[in-house]
């Protein structure tokens, strides 16, 4: 038998398990203390509220420790696959971009170049770029990218370069190179020059908004236009330098829903079905380049392994980021989650789909279940039209994909009419796209939703977390973008929770593994967690203002429960950060942001969903702004400081901070000798430390300052709170 292509290895967690258990027991004791207190003293508003909040915290913590248990890791052997060339399947790569001003074209170009250059048989790859911005600039940049690609790709392959996104490759010093021969240096210099020229051309096109003569773009409005599908580069067998590159801007009409990224992915699925119809689909966002030229080979290994052939739906690589801010100021590098939480899922049904860096099996996206045999083409006839839409060509391609026929069609020369038809704005009307096949609609987090529906059918997924990382993307680098992204995620999660597609039903009536059910419930409850957390944050301030207590007093021995909880929980976090190679400051920023995020963007995610349920507003996919190193920064930069804007998202945080400050000072001023309970003071001070960047922001101007209007609103809310607390009216 051939050597295995991949292996699983258990991960040892050591002390983390003990800390999990201890913290959980302490949380239970705290609940016990509350119940005892309420029984002996009768109903007590403060303690009752505290009990409810702590109950919720204990519940989410329980979910989390269940998710983290029994982690696994997978190792792949891509070089073994390379030796079995005839078994290597074709892969279609989808790149999505939506807005050239928020997503600089140079970034998309680098992502595309890194894909064109991967170590994978060139004739088995096709790269499709979806441009929801319908931008001639993006199109022009891609045509220029191909010209550069013709020298870049052979250079990378000749010298075995691992990182094939030119902007990253050239940002590393030449000294790091192994091969320093004269020939190499000579070529390196030429190619660097060419890359700089490409950057200049792109910059110029961006500035002058001039992409040359492109008649098919004339008169198009990005929100209202017919489909534009262009083969930018076709790989002909005799050349075999670059894989196919196809530009797709799907048709849109103003009032017709286009379902954001999910809609774009479904159009790419159909367009690629007509052109190359590869059995596997890799999808990356425009900011996520291939960081290791072996990435696709690695990702294909689990699919080829005979043990998994029948049950793996997708292979997910972690989201990793390059050029993150120092010490993870906004806590959005997700390293601990990717290293310590997701591996727990890997040991079960597999990781959730994260929207990028993921290889899908095409058949699964066509709605097939793991136990269904490859279909027999004749049976389904008219049902196929109902499901997949009214295109004969596409039904043919679907049938062969579902039947497992690998090599249909042989060339890109399919009919333009068919292509335009499947990419038109109304092709999906009355079909199952977005509901039973393709990427699912109805949530702005289409990724987790689609992944969950796939798991619900009983499919497994595989988590590959290689070193060096296979893909790298970028994370938001300022407060407003971070908050907008998180708000969208929370809203998207709740859009799934409150439907018939809720994970609990998927476990009860479908094939979702209970552990995955727990994971999805845990993540969907991020938003609602903001309510107990906001309530809990009011308790110390209220206690200090009204001279009451919600925590055990110093002379009671139960005071050790919350104190130990605080110490052990933070100790656990510090250890996790150190274990994953991060700094103590990164730990602190992350733990602070966990609180800030819950109270600000997550809370607004909940507000958004309530408005949607009341029919007052619709949810939107707001594209995250991506900073490229080539974009100019306006004015001063201060890496360690928070960036704010007028958004109401900053309001709850500013208010909570003001409440703590007011409560603390009032209590010291009134009772200088005995300023309130120790527990309450510690809580209040802790919150002030968590919102420290907000405190600094209150005294600064410009983008590092909290706008005056937000300060006014927060002050009013604080005054109202102080008034009500002092009168003990709440
Ligand atoms: O109408 C749209 C909106 C977005 N996109 C693309 O979707 C991708 C993700 O958008 P981004 O603004 O970067 O969202 P993030 O929050 O950073 O993305 C994370 O979360 C999304 C779900 O909320 C997933 O789709 C992403 O894969 C995941 O990286 C980008 O390539 C966009 O170009 C479209 O193609 N069309
Ligand atoms: Mn993104």
XYZ file of C-alpha atoms and ligand atoms in Angstrom:
767
model
C 0.000 0.000 0.000
C 1.187 3.519 -0.749
C 2.601 5.564 2.117
C -0.094 7.620 3.849
C -0.585 11.196 2.717
C -1.572 12.418 6.124
C -1.600 11.483 9.778
C -3.332 12.561 12.942
C -1.483 13.332 16.164
C -3.047 14.013 19.569
C -2.074 17.327 21.176
C -1.152 17.355 24.872
C -2.719 20.213 26.825
C -1.091 19.657 30.217
C -1.926 22.192 32.866
C -4.606 23.861 30.748
C -7.038 21.007 31.463
C -6.449 21.312 35.209
C -7.037 25.053 35.063
C -10.216 24.526 33.051
C -11.570 22.134 35.670
C -10.564 24.333 38.617
C -12.076 27.462 37.106
C -15.248 25.617 36.301
C -15.526 24.328 39.897
C -14.940 27.831 41.227
C -17.701 29.169 38.970
C -20.030 26.482 40.313
C -19.089 27.421 43.885
C -19.864 31.030 43.136
C -23.307 30.017 41.914
C -23.676 27.919 45.077
C -22.760 30.942 47.174
C -25.402 33.050 45.392
C -28.119 30.465 45.897
C -27.217 30.083 49.561
C -27.272 33.857 50.003
C -30.627 34.202 48.317
C -32.056 31.368 50.428
C -30.917 32.757 53.745
C -31.509 36.474 53.054
C -34.583 36.305 50.852
C -34.787 37.946 47.442
C -32.036 40.502 46.889
C -31.953 42.377 43.576
C -28.179 42.783 43.339
C -27.392 39.182 44.187
C -30.125 37.901 41.935
C -28.820 39.891 38.953
C -25.306 38.722 39.747
C -26.570 35.137 39.892
C -28.196 35.368 36.473
C -25.087 36.878 34.883
C -22.744 34.400 36.517
C -25.000 31.578 35.449
C -24.591 32.709 31.845
C -20.795 33.032 32.260
C -20.589 29.533 33.732
C -22.678 28.185 30.895
C -20.472 29.710 28.155
C -17.336 28.611 29.988
C -18.689 25.074 30.128
C -19.334 25.167 26.384
C -15.810 26.415 25.785
C -14.068 23.738 27.840
C -16.066 21.083 26.053
C -14.956 22.476 22.698
C -11.301 22.594 23.736
C -11.183 18.972 24.898
C -9.272 16.236 23.029
C -7.448 18.375 20.480
C -5.859 16.849 17.407
C -3.378 17.913 14.797
C -2.892 16.666 11.251
C 0.368 16.271 9.384
C 0.401 16.018 5.586
C 3.017 14.629 3.216
C 2.626 16.710 0.049
C 5.866 15.452 -1.534
C 4.382 11.936 -1.550
C 1.410 13.255 -3.471
C 3.689 14.941 -5.986
C 5.073 11.527 -6.836
C 1.589 10.318 -7.712
C 0.923 12.991 -10.340
C -1.797 11.092 -12.105
C -3.851 11.124 -8.886
C -3.616 14.867 -8.399
C -7.076 16.319 -9.006
C -7.881 19.652 -10.651
C -8.586 22.622 -8.386
C -10.494 25.810 -9.156
C -9.397 28.760 -7.056
C -11.894 31.516 -6.232
C -10.761 34.978 -5.185
C -13.359 37.565 -4.183
C -12.963 41.295 -4.190
C -15.708 43.845 -3.753
C -14.449 47.371 -3.528
C -11.167 48.682 -4.961
C -11.073 51.573 -2.496
C -11.385 49.384 0.601
C -9.439 46.517 -0.937
C -6.441 47.949 -2.812
C -6.014 46.233 -6.211
C -2.311 45.679 -5.507
C -3.415 43.351 -2.719
C -5.691 41.368 -5.025
C -2.883 41.241 -7.586
C -0.494 39.795 -5.028
C -3.028 37.206 -3.941
C -3.599 36.203 -7.556
C 0.126 36.044 -8.336
C 0.737 33.854 -5.296
C -1.965 31.494 -6.601
C -0.720 31.431 -10.192
C 2.698 30.491 -8.842
C 1.788 27.606 -6.512
C 3.512 24.261 -6.781
C 0.729 22.363 -8.458
C 0.415 20.975 -11.980
C -0.346 24.085 -14.042
C -2.846 22.291 -16.263
C -4.883 21.313 -13.213
C -5.447 24.807 -11.868
C -7.843 27.596 -12.750
C -8.060 30.920 -10.970
C -11.341 32.858 -10.972
C -11.524 36.391 -9.635
C -14.942 37.727 -8.699
C -15.097 41.503 -8.774
C -18.226 42.792 -7.068
C -16.931 46.308 -7.577
C -17.112 45.869 -11.383
C -13.967 47.933 -11.588
C -12.011 48.430 -14.818
C -9.004 49.231 -12.620
C -9.116 45.781 -11.038
C -9.432 44.227 -14.493
C -6.506 46.232 -15.814
C -4.372 45.322 -12.792
C -5.033 41.643 -13.385
C -3.981 41.869 -17.017
C -0.778 43.558 -15.908
C -0.326 40.901 -13.231
C -0.360 38.198 -15.891
C 2.410 39.963 -17.829
C 4.534 40.086 -14.700
C 3.474 36.536 -13.767
C 5.125 35.186 -16.902
C 8.543 35.999 -15.485
C 7.672 35.784 -11.800
C 6.340 32.227 -11.850
C 9.302 30.654 -13.690
C 11.673 32.537 -11.366
C 9.917 31.204 -8.252
C 9.860 27.666 -9.577
C 13.452 27.728 -10.751
C 14.779 28.787 -7.361
C 12.212 26.934 -5.243
C 10.990 30.094 -3.563
C 8.422 29.304 -0.920
C 6.679 32.647 -0.516
C 5.311 33.683 -3.876
C 3.408 36.875 -3.145
C 5.879 39.408 -4.560
C 5.149 42.237 -2.104
C 6.066 39.979 0.802
C 8.928 38.305 -0.975
C 10.602 41.588 -1.836
C 9.984 43.051 1.611
C 12.316 40.417 3.063
C 16.013 41.178 2.838
C 17.941 39.557 0.042
C 20.381 38.271 2.663
C 17.789 35.711 3.741
C 18.126 33.909 0.391
C 19.908 30.571 0.246
C 20.980 30.701 -3.381
C 23.210 33.729 -3.854
C 24.779 32.768 -7.171
C 25.541 35.520 -9.672
C 22.812 34.236 -11.925
C 20.274 34.381 -9.119
C 21.266 37.911 -8.093
C 21.038 39.049 -11.667
C 17.557 37.631 -12.149
C 16.454 38.805 -8.719
C 17.333 42.375 -9.634
C 15.537 42.245 -12.957
C 12.406 40.798 -11.410
C 12.422 43.257 -8.550
C 12.607 46.052 -11.107
C 9.696 44.574 -13.024
C 7.657 44.256 -9.856
C 8.310 47.893 -9.000
C 7.160 48.820 -12.467
C 3.960 46.818 -11.966
C 3.340 48.653 -8.679
C 3.865 51.996 -10.400
C 1.424 51.127 -13.170
C -1.186 50.050 -10.660
C -0.701 53.139 -8.555
C -0.972 55.363 -11.573
C -4.129 53.640 -12.809
C -5.594 54.000 -9.340
C -4.799 57.680 -9.146
C -5.827 58.672 -12.630
C -8.789 56.242 -12.614
C -7.654 55.389 -16.124
C -7.532 51.741 -17.100
C -7.065 52.272 -20.812
C -9.578 51.352 -23.437
C -11.921 48.686 -22.080
C -15.161 48.984 -24.045
C -16.994 46.246 -22.148
C -16.868 48.417 -19.031
C -18.215 51.513 -20.669
C -21.371 52.801 -19.058
C -21.428 50.149 -16.336
C -22.550 51.044 -12.860
C -21.076 48.769 -10.193
C -24.524 48.147 -8.698
C -26.413 47.788 -11.943
C -24.819 46.027 -14.896
C -24.776 42.941 -17.092
C -22.245 40.189 -16.348
C -18.690 40.691 -17.531
C -16.683 37.503 -17.904
C -13.270 37.649 -19.520
C -10.534 35.104 -19.917
C -7.481 37.092 -18.953
C -5.141 34.193 -19.525
C -5.742 30.758 -20.913
C -3.193 28.075 -20.290
C -2.488 26.245 -23.521
C -0.839 22.862 -23.113
C 2.235 23.832 -25.146
C 3.039 26.838 -22.959
C 2.116 25.579 -19.524
C 3.570 28.526 -17.615
C 0.548 30.034 -15.934
C -2.781 28.461 -15.038
C -6.010 29.978 -16.391
C -7.047 33.344 -15.017
C -10.654 34.415 -15.458
C -12.277 37.680 -14.494
C -15.921 37.584 -13.428
C -18.113 40.496 -12.499
C -21.569 39.032 -12.024
C -24.659 40.807 -13.248
C -26.516 43.027 -10.802
C -29.748 45.014 -10.679
C -30.360 47.735 -8.139
C -33.336 46.260 -6.294
C -32.433 42.633 -6.801
C -30.680 41.035 -3.784
C -27.190 39.858 -4.676
C -26.352 38.189 -1.342
C -22.904 39.702 -1.017
C -20.009 37.287 -0.881
C -22.188 34.162 -0.825
C -23.832 35.314 -4.067
C -20.447 35.962 -5.636
C -19.192 32.503 -4.680
C -22.244 30.848 -6.186
C -21.731 32.664 -9.475
C -18.091 31.562 -9.502
C -19.189 28.001 -8.806
C -21.381 28.045 -11.911
C -18.976 29.912 -14.163
C -16.127 27.591 -13.203
C -18.498 24.634 -13.631
C -18.892 25.608 -17.272
C -15.223 26.276 -17.838
C -13.078 23.868 -15.849
C -15.413 22.060 -13.451
C -12.639 20.959 -11.099
C -13.783 18.553 -8.376
C -12.167 20.783 -5.719
C -12.534 24.475 -5.034
C -10.103 26.571 -3.022
C -11.464 29.849 -1.827
C -9.491 32.846 -0.578
C -10.421 36.442 0.142
C -8.575 39.042 -1.904
C -6.245 39.846 1.001
C -5.197 36.266 1.635
C -2.147 35.223 -0.271
C -0.543 31.796 -0.441
C 2.339 31.887 1.995
C 3.728 28.442 1.259
C 3.862 27.299 -2.348
C 2.941 23.801 -1.168
C -0.366 24.945 0.299
C -2.757 23.449 -2.235
C -0.877 20.157 -2.376
C -1.078 19.954 1.417
C -4.766 20.733 1.367
C -5.506 18.065 -1.225
C -3.733 15.277 0.701
C -6.612 14.455 3.070
C -9.026 14.177 0.131
C -6.850 11.675 -1.697
C -6.172 9.545 1.336
C -8.303 6.415 0.840
C -9.541 6.492 4.440
C -11.161 9.899 4.032
C -12.129 9.895 0.437
C -15.799 9.393 1.145
C -16.427 11.642 4.084
C -14.318 14.830 4.014
C -16.247 17.824 2.696
C -13.616 20.511 3.137
C -10.116 21.166 4.402
C -9.745 24.386 6.340
C -6.498 26.220 7.089
C -6.491 28.671 10.016
C -6.904 32.404 9.459
C -3.491 33.874 10.109
C -2.426 37.426 9.582
C 0.691 39.262 8.529
C 1.936 42.609 9.795
C -0.377 42.621 12.799
C -0.078 45.590 15.149
C 2.500 45.288 17.873
C 1.229 43.172 20.788
C -2.092 42.711 19.023
C -3.579 46.034 20.137
C -7.093 45.199 18.947
C -6.916 41.560 19.993
C -7.864 40.370 16.504
C -4.985 38.092 15.543
C -6.968 35.090 16.823
C -3.830 33.059 17.504
C -5.039 31.422 20.714
C -8.376 30.568 19.108
C -6.678 29.017 16.086
C -4.119 27.111 18.193
C -6.116 26.102 21.251
C -9.817 26.121 20.429
C -10.234 24.941 16.838
C -7.946 21.872 17.314
C -10.584 20.640 19.776
C -13.035 20.521 16.865
C -10.430 18.869 14.668
C -10.664 15.854 16.950
C -14.392 15.624 16.302
C -16.395 16.354 13.139
C -13.890 19.040 12.167
C -13.482 22.806 12.109
C -16.112 25.287 11.018
C -15.651 26.853 7.600
C -13.901 30.194 7.992
C -14.605 31.751 4.608
C -11.057 31.804 3.318
C -8.135 29.383 3.060
C -10.503 26.471 2.548
C -10.652 23.708 -0.063
C -14.155 22.406 -0.782
C -15.327 19.328 -2.574
C -17.552 20.558 -5.392
C -20.098 17.779 -5.022
C -20.749 18.805 -1.453
C -21.589 22.328 -2.581
C -24.038 20.758 -5.004
C -25.925 19.441 -2.004
C -24.738 15.853 -1.934
C -24.684 13.886 1.332
C -21.746 11.650 2.262
C -23.662 8.405 1.937
C -25.179 9.224 -1.452
C -23.466 7.298 -4.176
C -22.399 9.175 -7.255
C -25.656 9.870 -8.997
C -26.821 8.232 -12.084
C -27.337 10.969 -14.660
C -30.732 9.806 -15.938
C -32.612 9.728 -12.674
C -32.623 13.335 -11.795
C -33.371 15.117 -15.055
C -36.050 17.714 -14.321
C -35.213 17.868 -10.632
C -31.761 19.091 -11.586
C -33.237 22.042 -13.489
C -35.365 22.995 -10.492
C -32.386 22.802 -8.194
C -29.614 24.281 -10.303
C -31.467 26.582 -12.685
C -32.358 26.648 -16.290
C -29.073 26.222 -18.130
C -28.580 23.084 -20.108
C -24.822 23.502 -20.213
C -24.609 23.942 -16.503
C -26.813 20.926 -15.811
C -24.473 18.854 -17.975
C -21.495 20.035 -16.006
C -23.295 19.459 -12.696
C -24.237 15.961 -13.677
C -20.687 15.065 -14.524
C -19.451 16.645 -11.283
C -22.003 14.701 -9.265
C -21.152 11.526 -11.130
C -17.507 12.027 -10.348
C -16.365 12.403 -13.958
C -13.222 14.414 -13.532
C -12.350 15.746 -16.945
C -15.381 17.641 -18.173
C -15.094 20.027 -20.070
C -11.702 19.929 -21.724
C -11.195 23.569 -22.624
C -12.342 27.018 -21.639
C -14.169 27.387 -24.915
C -17.701 27.166 -23.625
C -20.430 29.380 -24.985
C -20.416 33.022 -23.930
C -24.216 32.972 -23.763
C -24.169 30.118 -21.273
C -21.596 31.949 -19.153
C -23.591 35.148 -19.151
C -26.748 33.279 -18.372
C -25.425 31.608 -15.217
C -23.870 34.889 -14.058
C -26.935 37.049 -14.645
C -28.658 38.768 -11.726
C -31.821 36.653 -11.890
C -30.468 33.213 -12.770
C -31.076 31.929 -9.249
C -34.711 33.002 -9.010
C -36.836 29.986 -8.158
C -33.844 27.646 -7.775
C -32.197 26.100 -4.721
C -29.055 28.234 -4.854
C -28.373 29.666 -1.413
C -30.916 27.384 0.228
C -29.895 23.814 -0.603
C -26.925 24.179 -2.909
C -23.896 26.431 -2.982
C -23.082 28.999 -0.331
C -26.090 29.621 1.924
C -27.969 32.922 1.985
C -29.605 34.683 4.882
C -26.608 35.405 7.063
C -23.798 37.903 6.632
C -21.515 35.208 8.000
C -22.184 32.921 5.067
C -19.036 30.968 5.898
C -19.982 29.541 9.286
C -23.554 29.022 8.072
C -22.529 27.087 4.967
C -20.040 25.018 6.986
C -22.679 24.184 9.561
C -25.156 23.055 6.926
C -22.474 20.815 5.440
C -21.692 19.334 8.861
C -25.435 18.899 9.399
C -25.493 16.454 6.493
C -22.885 14.338 8.237
C -19.798 15.467 6.340
C -16.487 15.865 8.140
C -13.945 18.614 7.753
C -10.212 18.625 8.342
C -8.122 21.306 10.042
C -4.594 21.752 8.730
C -2.378 24.103 10.699
C 1.078 23.810 9.146
C 4.168 25.787 9.952
C 4.939 28.027 8.072
C 1.294 29.024 7.653
C -0.227 28.080 4.299
C -2.066 31.386 3.839
C -1.766 34.839 5.372
C -4.329 37.616 5.360
C -4.755 40.988 6.970
C -6.770 41.975 9.996
C -8.249 45.409 10.718
C -5.790 47.944 12.084
C -8.083 50.466 13.702
C -10.970 50.569 16.157
C -13.788 51.384 13.722
C -12.930 48.586 11.234
C -12.417 46.071 14.025
C -15.768 46.930 15.541
C -17.628 46.929 12.223
C -16.252 43.496 11.406
C -17.179 42.075 14.804
C -20.629 43.596 14.692
C -21.194 41.963 11.305
C -20.047 38.612 12.639
C -22.365 38.797 15.669
C -25.308 39.827 13.520
C -24.572 37.045 11.042
C -24.382 34.456 13.846
C -27.716 35.519 15.273
C -29.273 35.413 11.817
C -28.540 31.683 11.913
C -29.517 31.020 15.516
C -33.043 32.342 15.166
C -34.052 30.174 12.234
C -35.013 26.607 11.553
C -31.342 26.058 10.806
C -30.390 26.429 14.443
C -27.591 23.966 15.356
C -29.659 22.283 18.052
C -32.188 21.109 15.467
C -29.327 20.062 13.209
C -28.108 17.744 15.963
C -31.542 16.490 16.960
C -32.849 15.883 13.455
C -29.703 15.928 11.325
C -26.170 14.642 11.617
C -24.418 17.514 13.353
C -22.078 16.063 15.973
C -22.997 17.214 19.522
C -19.569 18.765 19.994
C -19.981 20.832 16.837
C -23.456 21.771 18.019
C -21.893 23.033 21.244
C -19.321 24.982 19.228
C -21.906 26.649 16.997
C -24.132 27.498 19.976
C -21.117 28.942 21.807
C -20.076 31.144 18.921
C -23.630 32.260 18.091
C -24.086 33.301 21.722
C -21.182 35.787 21.590
C -23.666 38.565 20.893
C -26.172 37.817 23.651
C -23.242 37.515 26.095
C -23.027 41.290 25.879
C -26.229 41.678 27.899
C -25.088 39.865 31.077
C -21.649 41.407 30.676
C -23.017 44.932 30.460
C -25.327 44.270 33.420
C -22.473 42.791 35.408
C -20.300 45.822 34.710
C -22.961 48.013 36.306
C -22.966 46.038 39.547
C -19.680 47.336 41.043
C -20.516 50.917 40.091
C -23.992 50.601 41.537
C -22.673 49.023 44.727
C -20.120 51.786 45.227
C -22.680 54.526 44.614
C -25.400 53.043 46.764
C -23.033 51.699 49.425
C -24.181 48.117 48.955
C -22.390 44.873 48.055
C -22.748 42.250 45.387
C -19.581 40.307 46.213
C -18.648 38.607 49.509
C -17.140 41.024 52.090
C -13.461 40.886 53.089
C -14.121 39.086 56.327
C -16.180 36.364 54.633
C -14.106 33.464 53.430
C -16.188 33.240 50.230
C -14.277 36.309 49.002
C -11.673 33.773 47.873
C -13.990 32.438 45.209
C -14.075 35.567 43.011
C -10.468 36.432 43.835
C -9.188 32.998 42.853
C -11.329 33.107 39.748
C -9.758 36.371 38.686
C -6.232 35.102 39.343
C -6.600 31.629 37.826
C -8.494 32.754 34.769
C -5.837 35.304 33.952
C -3.055 32.869 34.754
C -4.600 30.441 32.273
C -4.753 33.136 29.613
C -1.154 34.233 30.232
C 0.017 30.637 29.875
C -1.880 30.208 26.609
C -0.363 33.376 25.190
C 3.139 32.398 26.212
C 2.635 28.889 24.827
C 1.647 30.307 21.437
C 4.716 32.527 21.378
C 2.997 35.805 22.208
C 3.880 38.497 24.711
C 2.331 39.331 28.080
C 1.158 42.594 26.557
C -0.583 40.685 23.798
C -2.348 38.688 26.552
C -3.418 41.898 28.242
C -4.632 43.508 25.021
C -6.611 40.400 24.144
C -8.234 40.020 27.533
C -9.091 43.700 27.500
C -10.498 43.499 23.987
C -12.576 40.464 24.937
C -14.434 42.736 27.352
C -14.466 45.810 25.102
C -15.695 43.798 22.110
C -18.458 42.103 24.026
C -19.774 45.371 25.362
C -19.466 47.401 22.153
C -19.670 45.644 18.748
C -21.290 42.460 20.002
C -23.948 44.450 21.799
C -24.676 46.349 18.597
C -24.812 43.088 16.694
C -27.686 42.134 18.989
C -29.322 45.538 18.480
C -28.996 45.036 14.713
C -30.742 41.701 14.858
C -33.542 43.049 17.061
C -34.111 45.827 14.514
C -34.161 43.244 11.752
C -36.664 41.063 13.603
C -38.862 44.125 14.138
C -38.606 44.810 10.436
C -36.952 48.189 11.008
C -33.706 47.572 9.162
C -31.911 45.055 7.004
C -28.513 43.543 7.739
C -25.659 44.525 5.461
C -22.300 43.077 4.610
C -19.974 46.018 5.201
C -16.633 45.190 3.626
C -13.652 45.453 5.982
C -11.095 48.079 4.992
C -7.742 46.521 4.247
C -4.597 48.540 4.753
C -1.872 47.773 2.305
C 1.640 48.802 3.061
C 1.575 50.911 -0.084
C -1.418 52.985 1.009
C -0.529 56.369 2.389
C -1.216 57.190 5.983
C -2.552 60.615 6.644
C -0.920 62.582 9.424
C 0.509 61.356 12.723
C 0.673 57.690 13.567
C 0.796 56.326 17.047
C 0.962 52.544 16.965
C 0.010 51.947 20.573
C -3.111 54.106 20.597
C -6.686 53.309 19.760
C -8.348 54.890 16.746
C -11.968 56.030 17.245
C -14.696 57.585 15.137
C -18.224 59.000 15.474
C -19.806 55.545 15.416
C -22.262 54.740 18.238
C -20.329 51.485 18.646
C -18.016 53.308 21.059
C -20.857 54.568 23.228
C -21.380 51.620 25.612
C -17.638 51.397 26.330
C -17.295 55.101 27.031
C -20.355 54.997 29.281
C -19.206 51.966 31.270
C -15.863 53.665 31.818
C -17.436 56.910 32.987
C -19.720 55.058 35.342
C -16.806 53.260 36.994
C -14.791 56.455 37.328
C -17.697 58.371 38.810
C -18.588 55.562 41.197
C -15.021 55.099 42.370
C -14.379 58.794 42.974
C -17.736 59.364 44.623
C -17.150 56.492 46.997
C -13.634 57.671 47.920
C -14.785 61.240 48.325
C -17.726 60.350 50.556
C -16.092 57.683 52.644
C -12.360 58.356 52.453
C -11.565 55.958 55.294
C -13.646 53.060 53.999
C -14.390 53.545 50.345
C -16.664 50.576 49.621
C -16.117 46.826 49.480
C -12.752 45.438 48.349
C -14.333 43.185 45.739
C -16.357 46.019 44.227
C -13.332 48.344 44.108
C -11.219 45.667 42.407
C -13.944 45.081 39.798
C -14.302 48.751 39.118
C -10.555 49.335 38.807
C -10.235 46.270 36.575
C -12.856 47.673 34.224
C -11.120 51.048 34.144
C -7.895 49.260 33.194
C -9.724 47.352 30.467
C -11.079 50.583 29.045
C -7.791 52.429 29.483
C -7.471 53.220 25.744
C -10.908 54.844 25.999
C -9.744 56.891 28.989
C -6.798 58.152 26.949
C -9.165 58.781 24.049
C -11.292 61.064 26.204
C -8.430 63.521 26.426
C -7.234 63.388 22.853
C -8.365 64.990 19.655
C -8.518 63.764 16.061
C -8.687 60.108 15.211
C -7.075 59.078 18.507
C -9.784 60.881 20.480
C -13.353 59.947 21.368
C -15.630 62.472 19.604
C -17.244 65.128 21.802
C -20.748 63.980 20.880
C -20.044 60.474 22.202
C -18.647 61.954 25.423
C -21.791 64.072 25.874
C -24.116 61.134 25.359
C -22.102 58.949 27.735
C -22.043 61.677 30.387
C -25.806 62.019 30.261
C -26.275 58.278 30.643
C -23.789 58.248 33.513
C -25.572 61.094 35.315
C -28.873 59.288 34.975
C -27.290 56.108 36.334
C -25.750 57.951 39.285
C -29.053 59.578 40.108
C -30.973 56.316 39.993
C -28.316 54.395 41.954
C -28.149 56.935 44.744
C -31.915 56.910 45.106
C -31.662 53.099 44.955
C -34.309 53.198 42.280
C -32.761 50.350 40.313
O -20.619 42.021 -1.478
C -19.553 41.488 -1.198
C -18.935 41.670 0.060
C -17.717 41.051 0.301
N -17.105 40.309 -0.649
C -15.789 39.671 -0.363
O -15.851 38.913 0.810
C -14.559 38.776 1.365
C -14.594 38.965 2.858
O -14.914 40.294 3.167
P -14.187 41.108 4.314
O -14.742 42.474 4.319
O -12.730 40.924 4.210
O -14.759 40.403 5.585
P -13.980 39.798 6.860
O -14.851 40.021 8.044
O -12.605 40.270 6.944
O -14.034 38.280 6.475
C -14.287 37.184 7.306
O -15.668 36.989 7.556
C -16.496 36.815 6.402
C -17.883 36.504 6.876
O -18.377 37.547 7.630
C -15.974 35.683 5.535
O -16.698 35.672 4.343
C -14.523 35.904 5.234
O -14.002 34.849 4.471
C -13.751 36.008 6.536
O -12.373 36.207 6.275
C -13.671 39.793 0.652
O -12.811 39.131 -0.228
C -14.678 40.646 -0.099
O -14.152 41.145 -1.266
C -17.698 40.125 -1.879
O -17.143 39.473 -2.755
N -18.905 40.729 -2.123
Mn -11.087 40.015 5.468
